[in-house]
Short mmCIF file of C-alpha atoms in Angstrom, two decimals:
data_model
loop_
_atom_site.label_atom_id
_atom_site.label_comp_id
_atom_site.label_asym_id
_atom_site.label_seq_id
_atom_site.Cartn_x
_atom_site.Cartn_y
_atom_site.Cartn_z
CA MET A 206 122.63 -109.42 -23.97
CA THR A 207 125.54 -111.23 -22.38
CA VAL A 208 124.83 -113.36 -19.36
CA ASP A 209 127.58 -114.19 -16.86
CA LYS A 210 128.04 -117.95 -16.73
CA ILE A 211 131.13 -118.39 -14.59
CA LYS A 212 132.34 -115.99 -11.96
CA THR A 213 135.31 -116.46 -9.68
CA GLU A 214 136.00 -114.29 -6.67
CA ASN A 215 139.50 -114.05 -5.22
CA PHE A 216 140.15 -117.64 -6.16
CA SER A 217 143.52 -119.00 -5.04
CA LEU A 218 144.83 -122.54 -5.28
CA PHE A 219 147.76 -124.17 -3.51
CA TYR A 220 149.56 -127.39 -4.36
CA SER A 221 150.91 -128.68 -1.04
CA GLY A 222 151.09 -125.15 0.31
CA LYS A 223 152.65 -123.69 -2.81
CA MET A 224 150.51 -121.02 -4.39
CA ALA A 225 149.63 -121.85 -8.01
CA LEU A 226 146.77 -119.40 -8.48
CA ASN A 227 146.73 -116.04 -6.80
CA ASN A 228 143.43 -114.25 -6.20
CA ILE A 229 141.79 -114.79 -9.55
CA SER A 230 138.59 -112.81 -10.09
CA ILE A 231 137.08 -113.20 -13.51
CA THR A 232 133.65 -113.25 -15.12
CA ILE A 233 133.16 -115.53 -18.11
CA PRO A 234 130.18 -114.82 -20.37
CA GLU A 235 127.68 -117.44 -21.47
CA LYS A 236 127.82 -118.79 -25.04
CA LYS A 237 131.10 -117.14 -25.85
CA VAL A 238 134.59 -118.53 -26.36
CA THR A 239 137.01 -117.43 -23.67
CA ALA A 240 140.69 -118.22 -24.17
CA PHE A 241 143.29 -118.56 -21.43
CA ILE A 242 146.84 -117.84 -22.56
CA GLY A 243 150.18 -117.59 -20.81
CA PRO A 244 153.55 -119.30 -20.57
CA SER A 245 153.87 -122.86 -19.26
CA GLY A 246 153.38 -123.03 -15.53
CA CYS A 247 151.42 -119.79 -15.36
CA GLY A 248 148.38 -121.51 -13.89
CA LYS A 249 146.01 -121.38 -16.83
CA SER A 250 145.39 -125.15 -16.98
CA THR A 251 145.13 -125.33 -13.20
CA PHE A 252 142.54 -122.59 -13.32
CA LEU A 253 140.65 -124.34 -16.14
CA ARG A 254 140.57 -127.55 -14.12
CA SER A 255 139.30 -125.62 -11.12
CA LEU A 256 136.17 -124.78 -13.07
CA ASN A 257 134.86 -128.35 -12.84
CA ARG A 258 136.84 -129.40 -9.78
CA MET A 259 139.22 -131.69 -11.61
CA ASN A 260 141.89 -130.55 -9.16
CA ASP A 261 139.98 -132.34 -6.38
CA LEU A 262 141.61 -135.49 -7.65
CA ILE A 263 145.08 -134.19 -6.85
CA GLU A 264 146.36 -134.70 -3.37
CA GLY A 265 147.39 -131.68 -1.30
CA VAL A 266 145.26 -129.18 -3.19
CA LYS A 267 143.76 -126.40 -1.15
CA ILE A 268 141.63 -123.60 -2.43
CA GLU A 269 140.48 -120.21 -1.24
CA GLY A 270 137.82 -117.94 -2.70
CA LYS A 271 134.85 -118.85 -4.81
CA VAL A 272 133.98 -120.29 -8.20
CA MET A 273 130.37 -119.55 -9.05
CA ILE A 274 128.59 -121.15 -11.97
CA ASP A 275 125.10 -119.80 -12.58
CA ASN A 276 125.53 -118.03 -9.23
CA ILE A 277 126.10 -121.30 -7.37
CA ASP A 278 129.35 -121.90 -5.53
CA ILE A 279 130.70 -125.13 -7.04
CA TYR A 280 132.99 -125.71 -4.07
CA ASP A 281 130.06 -125.73 -1.67
CA LYS A 282 129.95 -128.96 0.34
CA ASN A 283 126.45 -129.79 -0.97
CA ILE A 284 127.58 -129.85 -4.58
CA ASP A 285 127.40 -133.20 -6.37
CA VAL A 286 130.68 -133.27 -8.27
CA VAL A 287 129.44 -135.86 -10.78
CA ASN A 288 126.55 -133.60 -11.73
CA LEU A 289 128.91 -130.63 -11.85
CA ARG A 290 131.17 -132.42 -14.33
CA LYS A 291 128.13 -133.33 -16.42
CA LYS A 292 127.28 -129.68 -16.64
CA VAL A 293 130.89 -128.65 -17.13
CA GLY A 294 132.49 -131.05 -19.60
CA MET A 295 136.14 -131.27 -20.47
CA VAL A 296 138.21 -132.03 -23.55
CA PHE A 297 141.89 -132.75 -23.08
CA GLN A 298 145.03 -132.07 -25.04
CA LYS A 299 145.52 -135.66 -26.02
CA SER A 300 142.43 -137.34 -27.38
CA ASN A 301 141.53 -140.23 -25.10
CA PRO A 302 138.84 -142.36 -26.72
CA PHE A 303 137.90 -145.56 -24.93
CA ALA A 304 138.95 -148.82 -26.60
CA LYS A 305 135.38 -149.29 -27.70
CA SER A 306 133.36 -148.61 -30.82
CA VAL A 307 132.70 -145.09 -32.02
CA TYR A 308 129.06 -145.53 -30.95
CA GLU A 309 129.90 -146.81 -27.50
CA ASN A 310 132.32 -143.97 -26.84
CA VAL A 311 129.54 -141.43 -27.30
CA ALA A 312 126.81 -143.53 -25.68
CA TYR A 313 129.00 -144.18 -22.62
CA GLY A 314 128.08 -141.01 -20.71
CA PRO A 315 124.31 -141.20 -21.23
CA ARG A 316 124.44 -144.93 -20.41
CA ILE A 317 126.17 -144.47 -17.05
CA ASN A 318 123.63 -141.78 -16.35
CA GLY A 319 120.97 -144.48 -16.60
CA LEU A 320 119.75 -144.16 -20.15
CA SER A 321 119.17 -147.51 -21.82
CA ASN A 322 116.50 -146.87 -24.45
CA LYS A 323 118.10 -147.79 -27.77
CA ASN A 324 116.19 -145.24 -29.85
CA GLN A 325 117.01 -142.43 -27.45
CA LEU A 326 120.65 -143.45 -27.33
CA ASP A 327 120.80 -143.58 -31.13
CA GLU A 328 119.43 -140.08 -31.31
CA ILE A 329 121.83 -138.72 -28.70
CA VAL A 330 124.83 -140.36 -30.39
CA GLU A 331 123.82 -139.03 -33.81
CA ASN A 332 123.23 -135.49 -32.50
CA ALA A 333 126.45 -135.43 -30.52
CA LEU A 334 128.46 -136.65 -33.51
CA LYS A 335 126.74 -134.11 -35.75
CA ASN A 336 127.40 -131.29 -33.29
CA ALA A 337 131.03 -132.34 -33.13
CA ALA A 338 131.20 -132.18 -36.94
CA ILE A 339 132.27 -135.79 -37.35
CA TRP A 340 128.99 -137.54 -38.18
CA ASP A 341 129.55 -137.65 -41.94
CA GLU A 342 132.97 -139.22 -41.45
CA VAL A 343 131.88 -141.97 -39.04
CA LYS A 344 128.18 -142.67 -39.72
CA ASP A 345 128.99 -145.78 -41.74
CA ARG A 346 131.39 -147.22 -39.19
CA LEU A 347 129.77 -146.56 -35.85
CA GLY A 348 130.58 -150.11 -34.81
CA ASP A 349 134.30 -149.83 -35.62
CA SER A 350 136.87 -149.20 -32.94
CA ALA A 351 137.39 -145.55 -32.09
CA LEU A 352 141.12 -146.22 -31.97
CA GLY A 353 141.11 -146.63 -35.76
CA LEU A 354 140.19 -143.00 -36.29
CA SER A 355 142.76 -140.33 -37.15
CA GLY A 356 144.04 -138.01 -34.39
CA GLY A 357 141.77 -135.18 -35.48
CA GLN A 358 138.77 -137.49 -35.70
CA GLN A 359 139.54 -138.95 -32.27
CA GLN A 360 139.59 -135.45 -30.80
CA ARG A 361 136.24 -134.59 -32.38
CA LEU A 362 134.90 -137.91 -31.11
CA CYS A 363 135.99 -136.90 -27.62
CA ILE A 364 134.18 -133.61 -28.09
CA ALA A 365 131.08 -135.58 -29.18
CA ARG A 366 131.43 -137.73 -26.06
CA THR A 367 131.52 -134.58 -23.94
CA LEU A 368 128.47 -133.15 -25.73
CA ALA A 369 126.48 -136.38 -25.34
CA VAL A 370 125.79 -135.69 -21.67
CA ASN A 371 124.39 -132.30 -22.59
CA PRO A 372 126.80 -129.97 -20.78
CA GLU A 373 126.38 -126.20 -20.58
CA ILE A 374 130.07 -125.43 -20.40
CA VAL A 375 132.88 -127.13 -22.30
CA LEU A 376 136.41 -126.70 -20.99
CA MET A 377 139.15 -127.44 -23.51
CA ASP A 378 142.78 -127.88 -22.54
CA GLU A 379 144.86 -127.33 -25.68
CA PRO A 380 142.44 -129.40 -27.77
CA ALA A 381 144.30 -128.95 -31.04
CA SER A 382 147.93 -128.87 -29.99
CA ALA A 383 148.62 -132.42 -31.16
CA LEU A 384 146.83 -132.03 -34.48
CA ASP A 385 147.90 -131.15 -38.01
CA PRO A 386 146.78 -127.78 -39.47
CA LEU A 387 143.76 -129.22 -41.29
CA SER A 388 142.43 -131.03 -38.22
CA THR A 389 143.20 -127.93 -36.16
CA ALA A 390 141.14 -125.82 -38.55
CA LYS A 391 138.24 -128.28 -38.20
CA ILE A 392 138.40 -128.16 -34.40
CA GLU A 393 138.58 -124.36 -34.47
CA GLU A 394 135.59 -124.13 -36.78
CA LEU A 395 133.75 -126.54 -34.53
CA ILE A 396 134.51 -124.46 -31.43
CA VAL A 397 133.11 -121.36 -33.09
CA GLN A 398 129.94 -123.31 -34.02
CA LEU A 399 129.61 -124.76 -30.54
CA LYS A 400 129.40 -121.39 -28.84
CA GLU A 401 125.89 -121.03 -30.21
CA HIS A 402 124.79 -123.55 -27.57
CA TYR A 403 127.67 -123.84 -25.11
CA THR A 404 129.99 -121.67 -23.08
CA ILE A 405 133.52 -122.57 -24.15
CA VAL A 406 136.68 -121.99 -22.17
CA ILE A 407 139.89 -122.96 -23.94
CA VAL A 408 143.50 -123.08 -22.86
CA THR A 409 145.87 -122.66 -25.75
CA HIS A 410 149.54 -122.05 -26.39
CA ASN A 411 148.72 -121.10 -29.93
CA MET A 412 148.32 -117.36 -29.81
CA GLN A 413 146.87 -117.13 -33.28
CA GLN A 414 144.33 -119.75 -32.36
CA ALA A 415 143.20 -117.68 -29.38
CA ALA A 416 143.04 -114.65 -31.66
CA ARG A 417 141.04 -116.50 -34.32
CA ILE A 418 138.39 -118.21 -32.24
CA SER A 419 137.91 -116.47 -28.91
CA ASP A 420 135.72 -113.54 -27.94
CA GLN A 421 137.52 -112.87 -24.68
CA THR A 422 141.14 -113.55 -23.76
CA ALA A 423 142.69 -113.85 -20.33
CA PHE A 424 146.47 -113.65 -19.92
CA PHE A 425 147.95 -115.48 -16.91
CA TYR A 426 151.47 -115.15 -15.59
CA LEU A 427 152.97 -116.68 -12.44
CA GLY A 428 149.56 -117.62 -11.10
CA LEU A 429 148.15 -114.14 -11.59
CA LEU A 430 145.48 -113.00 -13.99
CA ILE A 431 147.38 -110.13 -15.62
CA GLU A 432 144.82 -108.95 -18.13
CA TYR A 433 141.39 -109.98 -19.30
CA ASP A 434 139.58 -108.23 -22.10
CA LYS A 435 137.99 -108.59 -25.51
CA THR A 436 140.29 -110.64 -27.73
CA ARG A 437 140.44 -107.87 -30.29
CA LYS A 438 141.68 -105.46 -27.64
CA ILE A 439 144.27 -107.88 -26.26
CA PHE A 440 145.74 -108.54 -29.70
CA THR A 441 145.73 -104.96 -30.97
CA ASN A 442 146.31 -102.79 -27.95
CA PRO A 443 146.70 -104.56 -24.61
CA ASP A 444 146.79 -102.39 -21.51
CA LYS A 445 149.56 -104.24 -19.67
CA LYS A 446 153.15 -104.34 -20.79
CA GLN A 447 153.50 -107.98 -19.67
CA THR A 448 150.63 -108.98 -21.96
CA GLU A 449 152.16 -107.06 -24.84
CA ASP A 450 155.56 -108.66 -24.27
CA TYR A 451 154.06 -112.14 -24.11
CA ILE A 452 151.82 -112.00 -27.15
CA THR A 453 154.50 -110.36 -29.27
CA GLY A 454 156.95 -113.07 -28.23
CA ARG A 455 159.28 -110.79 -26.27
CA PHE A 456 159.24 -113.07 -23.25
CA GLY A 457 157.82 -116.35 -22.13
CA MET B 266 163.21 -112.64 -19.59
CA GLU B 267 163.71 -110.60 -22.79
CA ASN B 268 163.77 -112.70 -25.92
CA TYR B 269 165.51 -111.74 -29.10
CA ARG B 270 163.14 -112.45 -31.92
CA ILE B 271 163.97 -113.13 -35.58
CA PHE B 272 161.17 -110.69 -36.06
CA ASP B 273 163.18 -107.87 -34.43
CA SER B 274 165.73 -107.73 -37.20
CA GLU B 275 162.91 -107.45 -39.76
CA LEU B 276 161.32 -104.66 -37.74
CA GLU B 277 164.64 -102.82 -37.49
CA LYS B 278 165.09 -103.12 -41.22
CA LEU B 279 161.58 -101.77 -41.79
CA SER B 280 162.00 -98.90 -39.37
CA HIS B 281 165.32 -98.00 -40.98
CA LYS B 282 163.70 -97.91 -44.43
CA VAL B 283 160.77 -95.78 -43.25
CA ILE B 284 163.14 -93.19 -41.75
CA GLN B 285 165.19 -93.28 -44.94
CA MET B 286 162.01 -92.68 -46.97
CA CYS B 287 160.95 -89.82 -44.71
CA SER B 288 164.43 -88.22 -44.88
CA GLN B 289 164.40 -88.45 -48.66
CA VAL B 290 160.98 -86.84 -48.91
CA ASN B 291 162.14 -84.17 -46.47
CA GLN B 292 165.12 -83.44 -48.74
CA GLN B 293 162.82 -83.26 -51.77
CA LEU B 294 160.69 -80.66 -50.01
CA VAL B 295 163.69 -78.62 -48.87
CA ASP B 296 165.07 -78.70 -52.42
CA VAL B 297 161.84 -77.86 -54.16
CA VAL B 298 161.21 -74.91 -51.85
CA ILE B 299 164.71 -73.55 -52.46
CA ALA B 300 164.25 -74.11 -56.19
CA LEU B 301 160.97 -72.23 -56.05
CA GLN B 302 162.40 -69.38 -53.99
CA THR B 303 165.53 -68.97 -56.12
CA THR B 304 164.15 -70.14 -59.46
CA ASP B 305 166.86 -72.78 -59.54
CA LEU B 306 165.78 -74.90 -62.48
CA ALA B 307 168.65 -77.35 -62.08
CA LEU B 308 167.58 -78.07 -58.53
CA ALA B 309 163.96 -78.45 -59.69
CA LYS B 310 165.18 -80.98 -62.22
CA LYS B 311 167.06 -82.86 -59.50
CA VAL B 312 163.83 -83.11 -57.49
CA ILE B 313 162.00 -84.50 -60.52
CA ASN B 314 164.71 -87.09 -61.15
CA ASN B 315 164.98 -88.15 -57.54
CA ASP B 316 161.36 -89.30 -57.49
CA GLU B 317 162.29 -92.64 -58.95
CA TYR B 318 164.44 -93.40 -55.93
CA ILE B 319 161.49 -92.64 -53.63
CA ASN B 320 159.16 -94.78 -55.70
CA ASN B 321 161.57 -97.71 -55.46
CA LEU B 322 161.83 -97.29 -51.71
CA ASP B 323 158.01 -97.17 -51.52
CA VAL B 324 157.79 -100.57 -53.23
CA LYS B 325 160.53 -102.04 -51.01
CA ILE B 326 158.69 -100.95 -47.86
CA ASP B 327 155.39 -102.39 -49.11
CA LYS B 328 157.07 -105.69 -49.89
CA LEU B 329 158.74 -105.86 -46.49
CA CYS B 330 155.40 -105.21 -44.76
CA GLN B 331 153.80 -107.93 -46.85
CA LYS B 332 156.56 -110.35 -45.89
CA ILE B 333 156.24 -109.56 -42.19
CA PHE B 334 152.45 -109.99 -42.28
CA ALA B 335 152.76 -113.32 -44.05
CA LEU B 336 155.61 -114.79 -42.04
CA GLN B 337 155.46 -113.24 -38.58
CA GLN B 338 151.75 -112.69 -37.89
CA PRO B 339 152.37 -109.49 -35.95
CA VAL B 340 150.12 -108.54 -33.03
CA ALA B 341 149.69 -105.62 -30.62
CA SER B 342 152.25 -102.82 -31.03
CA ASP B 343 154.02 -104.74 -33.81
CA LEU B 344 150.74 -105.02 -35.70
CA ARG B 345 149.94 -101.35 -35.19
CA TYR B 346 153.38 -100.35 -36.35
CA ILE B 347 153.26 -102.36 -39.57
CA LEU B 348 149.71 -101.27 -40.36
CA SER B 349 150.80 -97.69 -39.86
CA VAL B 350 153.94 -98.10 -41.92
CA LEU B 351 151.78 -99.07 -44.90
CA LYS B 352 149.86 -95.82 -44.55
CA ILE B 353 152.90 -93.70 -43.69
CA ASN B 354 154.70 -95.07 -46.71
CA ASN B 355 151.77 -94.24 -48.94
CA ASP B 356 151.47 -90.70 -47.55
CA LEU B 357 155.21 -90.09 -47.92
CA GLU B 358 155.14 -91.28 -51.49
CA ARG B 359 152.28 -88.88 -52.28
CA ILE B 360 154.15 -85.99 -50.67
CA GLY B 361 157.12 -86.93 -52.86
CA ASP B 362 154.85 -86.77 -55.92
CA HIS B 363 153.58 -83.36 -54.86
CA ALA B 364 157.16 -82.09 -54.53
CA VAL B 365 157.72 -83.21 -58.11
CA ASN B 366 154.52 -81.52 -59.27
CA ILE B 367 155.68 -78.28 -57.67
CA ALA B 368 159.12 -78.67 -59.25
CA LYS B 369 157.52 -78.99 -62.68
CA ARG B 370 155.77 -75.63 -62.23
CA ILE B 371 158.85 -73.62 -61.30
CA GLU B 372 159.94 -72.90 -64.86
CA PRO B 373 156.61 -71.36 -65.98
CA LEU B 374 156.88 -69.05 -62.97
CA SER B 375 160.46 -67.96 -63.62
CA ASP B 376 159.44 -64.63 -65.15
CA TYR B 377 157.18 -63.76 -62.26
CA THR B 378 159.47 -64.00 -59.22
CA ASP B 379 158.21 -60.67 -57.90
CA LEU B 380 154.64 -61.89 -57.93
CA VAL B 381 155.61 -65.12 -56.19
CA GLU B 382 157.38 -63.16 -53.48
CA GLU B 383 154.61 -60.60 -53.19
CA LEU B 384 151.99 -63.30 -52.67
CA GLY B 385 154.05 -64.85 -49.88
CA ILE B 386 154.67 -68.20 -51.62
CA ASP B 387 158.32 -68.04 -50.44
CA LEU B 388 157.25 -67.83 -46.83
CA LEU B 389 154.66 -70.55 -47.31
CA GLY B 390 157.44 -72.76 -48.65
CA ASP B 391 159.52 -72.10 -45.52
CA LYS B 392 156.56 -73.02 -43.35
CA ILE B 393 156.15 -76.30 -45.24
CA THR B 394 159.79 -77.27 -44.70
CA GLU B 395 159.55 -76.32 -41.01
CA LEU B 396 156.41 -78.44 -40.74
CA PHE B 397 158.08 -81.36 -42.40
CA SER B 398 161.10 -81.25 -40.11
CA ASP B 399 158.60 -81.97 -37.30
CA VAL B 400 157.14 -84.81 -39.37
CA LEU B 401 160.62 -86.28 -39.76
CA GLU B 402 161.14 -86.03 -36.00
CA VAL B 403 157.84 -87.70 -35.11
CA VAL B 404 158.53 -90.53 -37.56
CA LYS B 405 162.06 -90.98 -36.17
CA THR B 406 161.34 -90.64 -32.46
CA HIS B 407 157.60 -91.42 -32.03
CA ASP B 408 157.57 -88.43 -29.66
CA LEU B 409 153.98 -87.21 -29.83
CA THR B 410 154.82 -83.65 -28.76
CA TYR B 411 155.87 -83.26 -32.41
CA ALA B 412 152.43 -84.49 -33.48
CA GLU B 413 150.86 -81.65 -31.50
CA LYS B 414 153.23 -79.15 -33.12
CA ILE B 415 152.30 -80.55 -36.53
CA TYR B 416 148.57 -80.10 -35.94
CA VAL B 417 149.08 -76.45 -34.94
CA LYS B 418 151.36 -75.73 -37.90
CA VAL B 419 149.00 -77.40 -40.37
CA THR B 420 146.13 -75.23 -39.19
CA GLY B 421 148.28 -72.13 -39.73
CA ILE B 422 149.39 -73.27 -43.18
CA LYS B 423 145.84 -74.01 -44.29
CA GLU B 424 144.73 -70.52 -43.24
CA GLU B 425 147.67 -69.05 -45.06
CA CYS B 426 146.80 -71.02 -48.21
CA LYS B 427 143.24 -69.74 -48.06
CA LYS B 428 144.46 -66.16 -47.68
CA ILE B 429 146.87 -66.38 -50.61
CA THR B 430 144.24 -68.04 -52.78
CA GLY B 431 141.91 -65.08 -52.09
CA LYS B 432 144.67 -62.65 -53.08
CA ILE B 433 145.37 -64.51 -56.33
CA LEU B 434 141.73 -64.59 -57.29
CA GLY B 435 141.65 -60.82 -56.75
CA GLU B 436 144.71 -60.37 -59.01
CA MET B 437 143.14 -62.59 -61.66
CA MET B 438 140.02 -60.46 -61.75
CA HIS B 439 141.96 -57.24 -62.17
CA GLN B 440 144.72 -58.35 -64.51
CA SER B 441 143.73 -60.92 -67.07
CA GLU B 442 147.34 -61.27 -68.30
CA VAL B 443 148.32 -63.01 -65.06
CA VAL B 444 145.72 -65.76 -65.46
CA VAL B 445 148.16 -68.41 -66.70
CA VAL B 446 150.79 -67.75 -64.04
CA ALA B 447 148.14 -67.35 -61.37
CA ALA B 448 146.70 -70.74 -62.29
CA ASN B 449 150.14 -72.28 -61.72
CA VAL B 450 150.47 -70.50 -58.40
CA LEU B 451 147.04 -71.76 -57.36
CA ILE B 452 148.09 -75.31 -58.16
CA ILE B 453 151.29 -74.91 -56.13
CA ILE B 454 149.32 -73.58 -53.17
CA ASN B 455 146.94 -76.45 -53.45
CA LEU B 456 149.89 -78.88 -53.47
CA PHE B 457 151.36 -77.23 -50.36
CA GLU B 458 147.98 -77.54 -48.72
CA ARG B 459 147.83 -81.24 -49.61
CA ILE B 460 151.34 -81.76 -48.20
CA ALA B 461 150.15 -80.18 -44.95
CA SER B 462 147.14 -82.53 -44.89
CA TYR B 463 149.36 -85.57 -45.44
CA SER B 464 151.55 -84.34 -42.60
CA THR B 465 148.50 -84.47 -40.34
CA ASN B 466 147.87 -88.05 -41.49
CA LEU B 467 151.47 -88.96 -40.69
CA ALA B 468 151.20 -87.52 -37.18
CA GLU B 469 147.94 -89.43 -36.68
CA SER B 470 149.50 -92.68 -37.86
CA ILE B 471 152.34 -92.34 -35.37
CA THR B 472 149.80 -91.53 -32.65
CA PHE B 473 148.06 -94.81 -33.51
CA VAL B 474 151.36 -96.69 -33.22
CA VAL B 475 152.10 -95.19 -29.81
CA GLU B 476 148.67 -95.03 -28.22
CA GLY B 477 146.63 -97.60 -30.13
CA GLU B 478 143.90 -95.04 -30.64
CA ILE B 479 142.57 -94.12 -34.05
CA VAL B 480 142.58 -90.30 -33.87
CA LYS B 481 141.94 -89.41 -37.51
CA HIS B 482 138.76 -87.47 -38.31
CA ARG B 483 138.63 -86.29 -34.72
CA ARG B 484 140.43 -82.99 -35.14
CA HIS B 485 140.24 -79.88 -37.28
CA LYS B 486 136.64 -80.37 -38.35
#
């Protein structure tokens, strides 16, 4: 049975009064991969960042409507944003490892959350690296600088770092767009594996990537959610002409 | 906001070839029916020889579909169209083969034109060419009103085939000397019936292109 993990109700977002998201209502299922697609500037990344309140950091942002995670309004004034971001992790387009060792990159989150027991940290680091499908490649050089890893490895390390704080949702903003096809394939395979334990929401410009890895696809255009359905439906027989035109490359 | 896609020229080329294939098969059917009705053996021969052209076109269309799949990764209506073209192409090629099989049986029937007329094979041939002109239209225009016409006509043709088959079996029982010719007529009727069935498939494939719904196996149970 599918459980609803994220639910937004008439969610709108304004940058200094300018509407960037217009009345988005969507329900994202638990332990599935949901892809957001749409042309640049359509609001998909803004919407993704709204799901763990990353937009709070931008000045002049105003929101309307609700974002509910596990039926709790994450924009409620009593919400602890740090805890929220622990529960809803994020992986960015460009891998951004800290200039520290591989081990320290992954241990960083648990450490700032107060964990100092070496054995426990070792276990968390190992599990996170295994879950991010990079353990075998780095297990013999945990003490080396993360900056010495390849681009694809750095991105998987960043995924491991996100997983180390035990999130329930992982948001990914074009996680493979800067990677070569082989690294991209690894990230895609990893995403499909991760949905066993996590709810994944991914923004991608790569239409075939959305088609390959996601269960649900949402198409955004000019701040509107145009169509949201099973990925198979979107890529074989979308209901809306705008969706059809976009995915077939007729506009955008 | 409309983009011109490199893909579009490939699709145009494909669509052009499919219509060309359908027109050729249509001509084969028109010719074979006339040949059957008038015992025109030269025309029957022309139908047999023209099959090679259709076979070549069949291979060209398959290759073009393969190329588009590999290089363009079609989705949505493009995907449905190319998937359907593969099937349409296959069905058209089979109809072409059936026209040839009918053409090959015209000579053995040449001494029995009265029987052929009496059984109503002439009229059945006319119905097949009328049916196929609707097939050509639906393939050209994607106008599904032709699909509906096709379904109705196919039902009529199949009933007609059944009726004629019954008549032939009756003749065979009473006059053993007609067994050989009757066997040929039975085969021709069966081929006409198959052509009608393929026409239904073609209408269903175009319906899938237009509506995205798989409608085969849903009708005429």
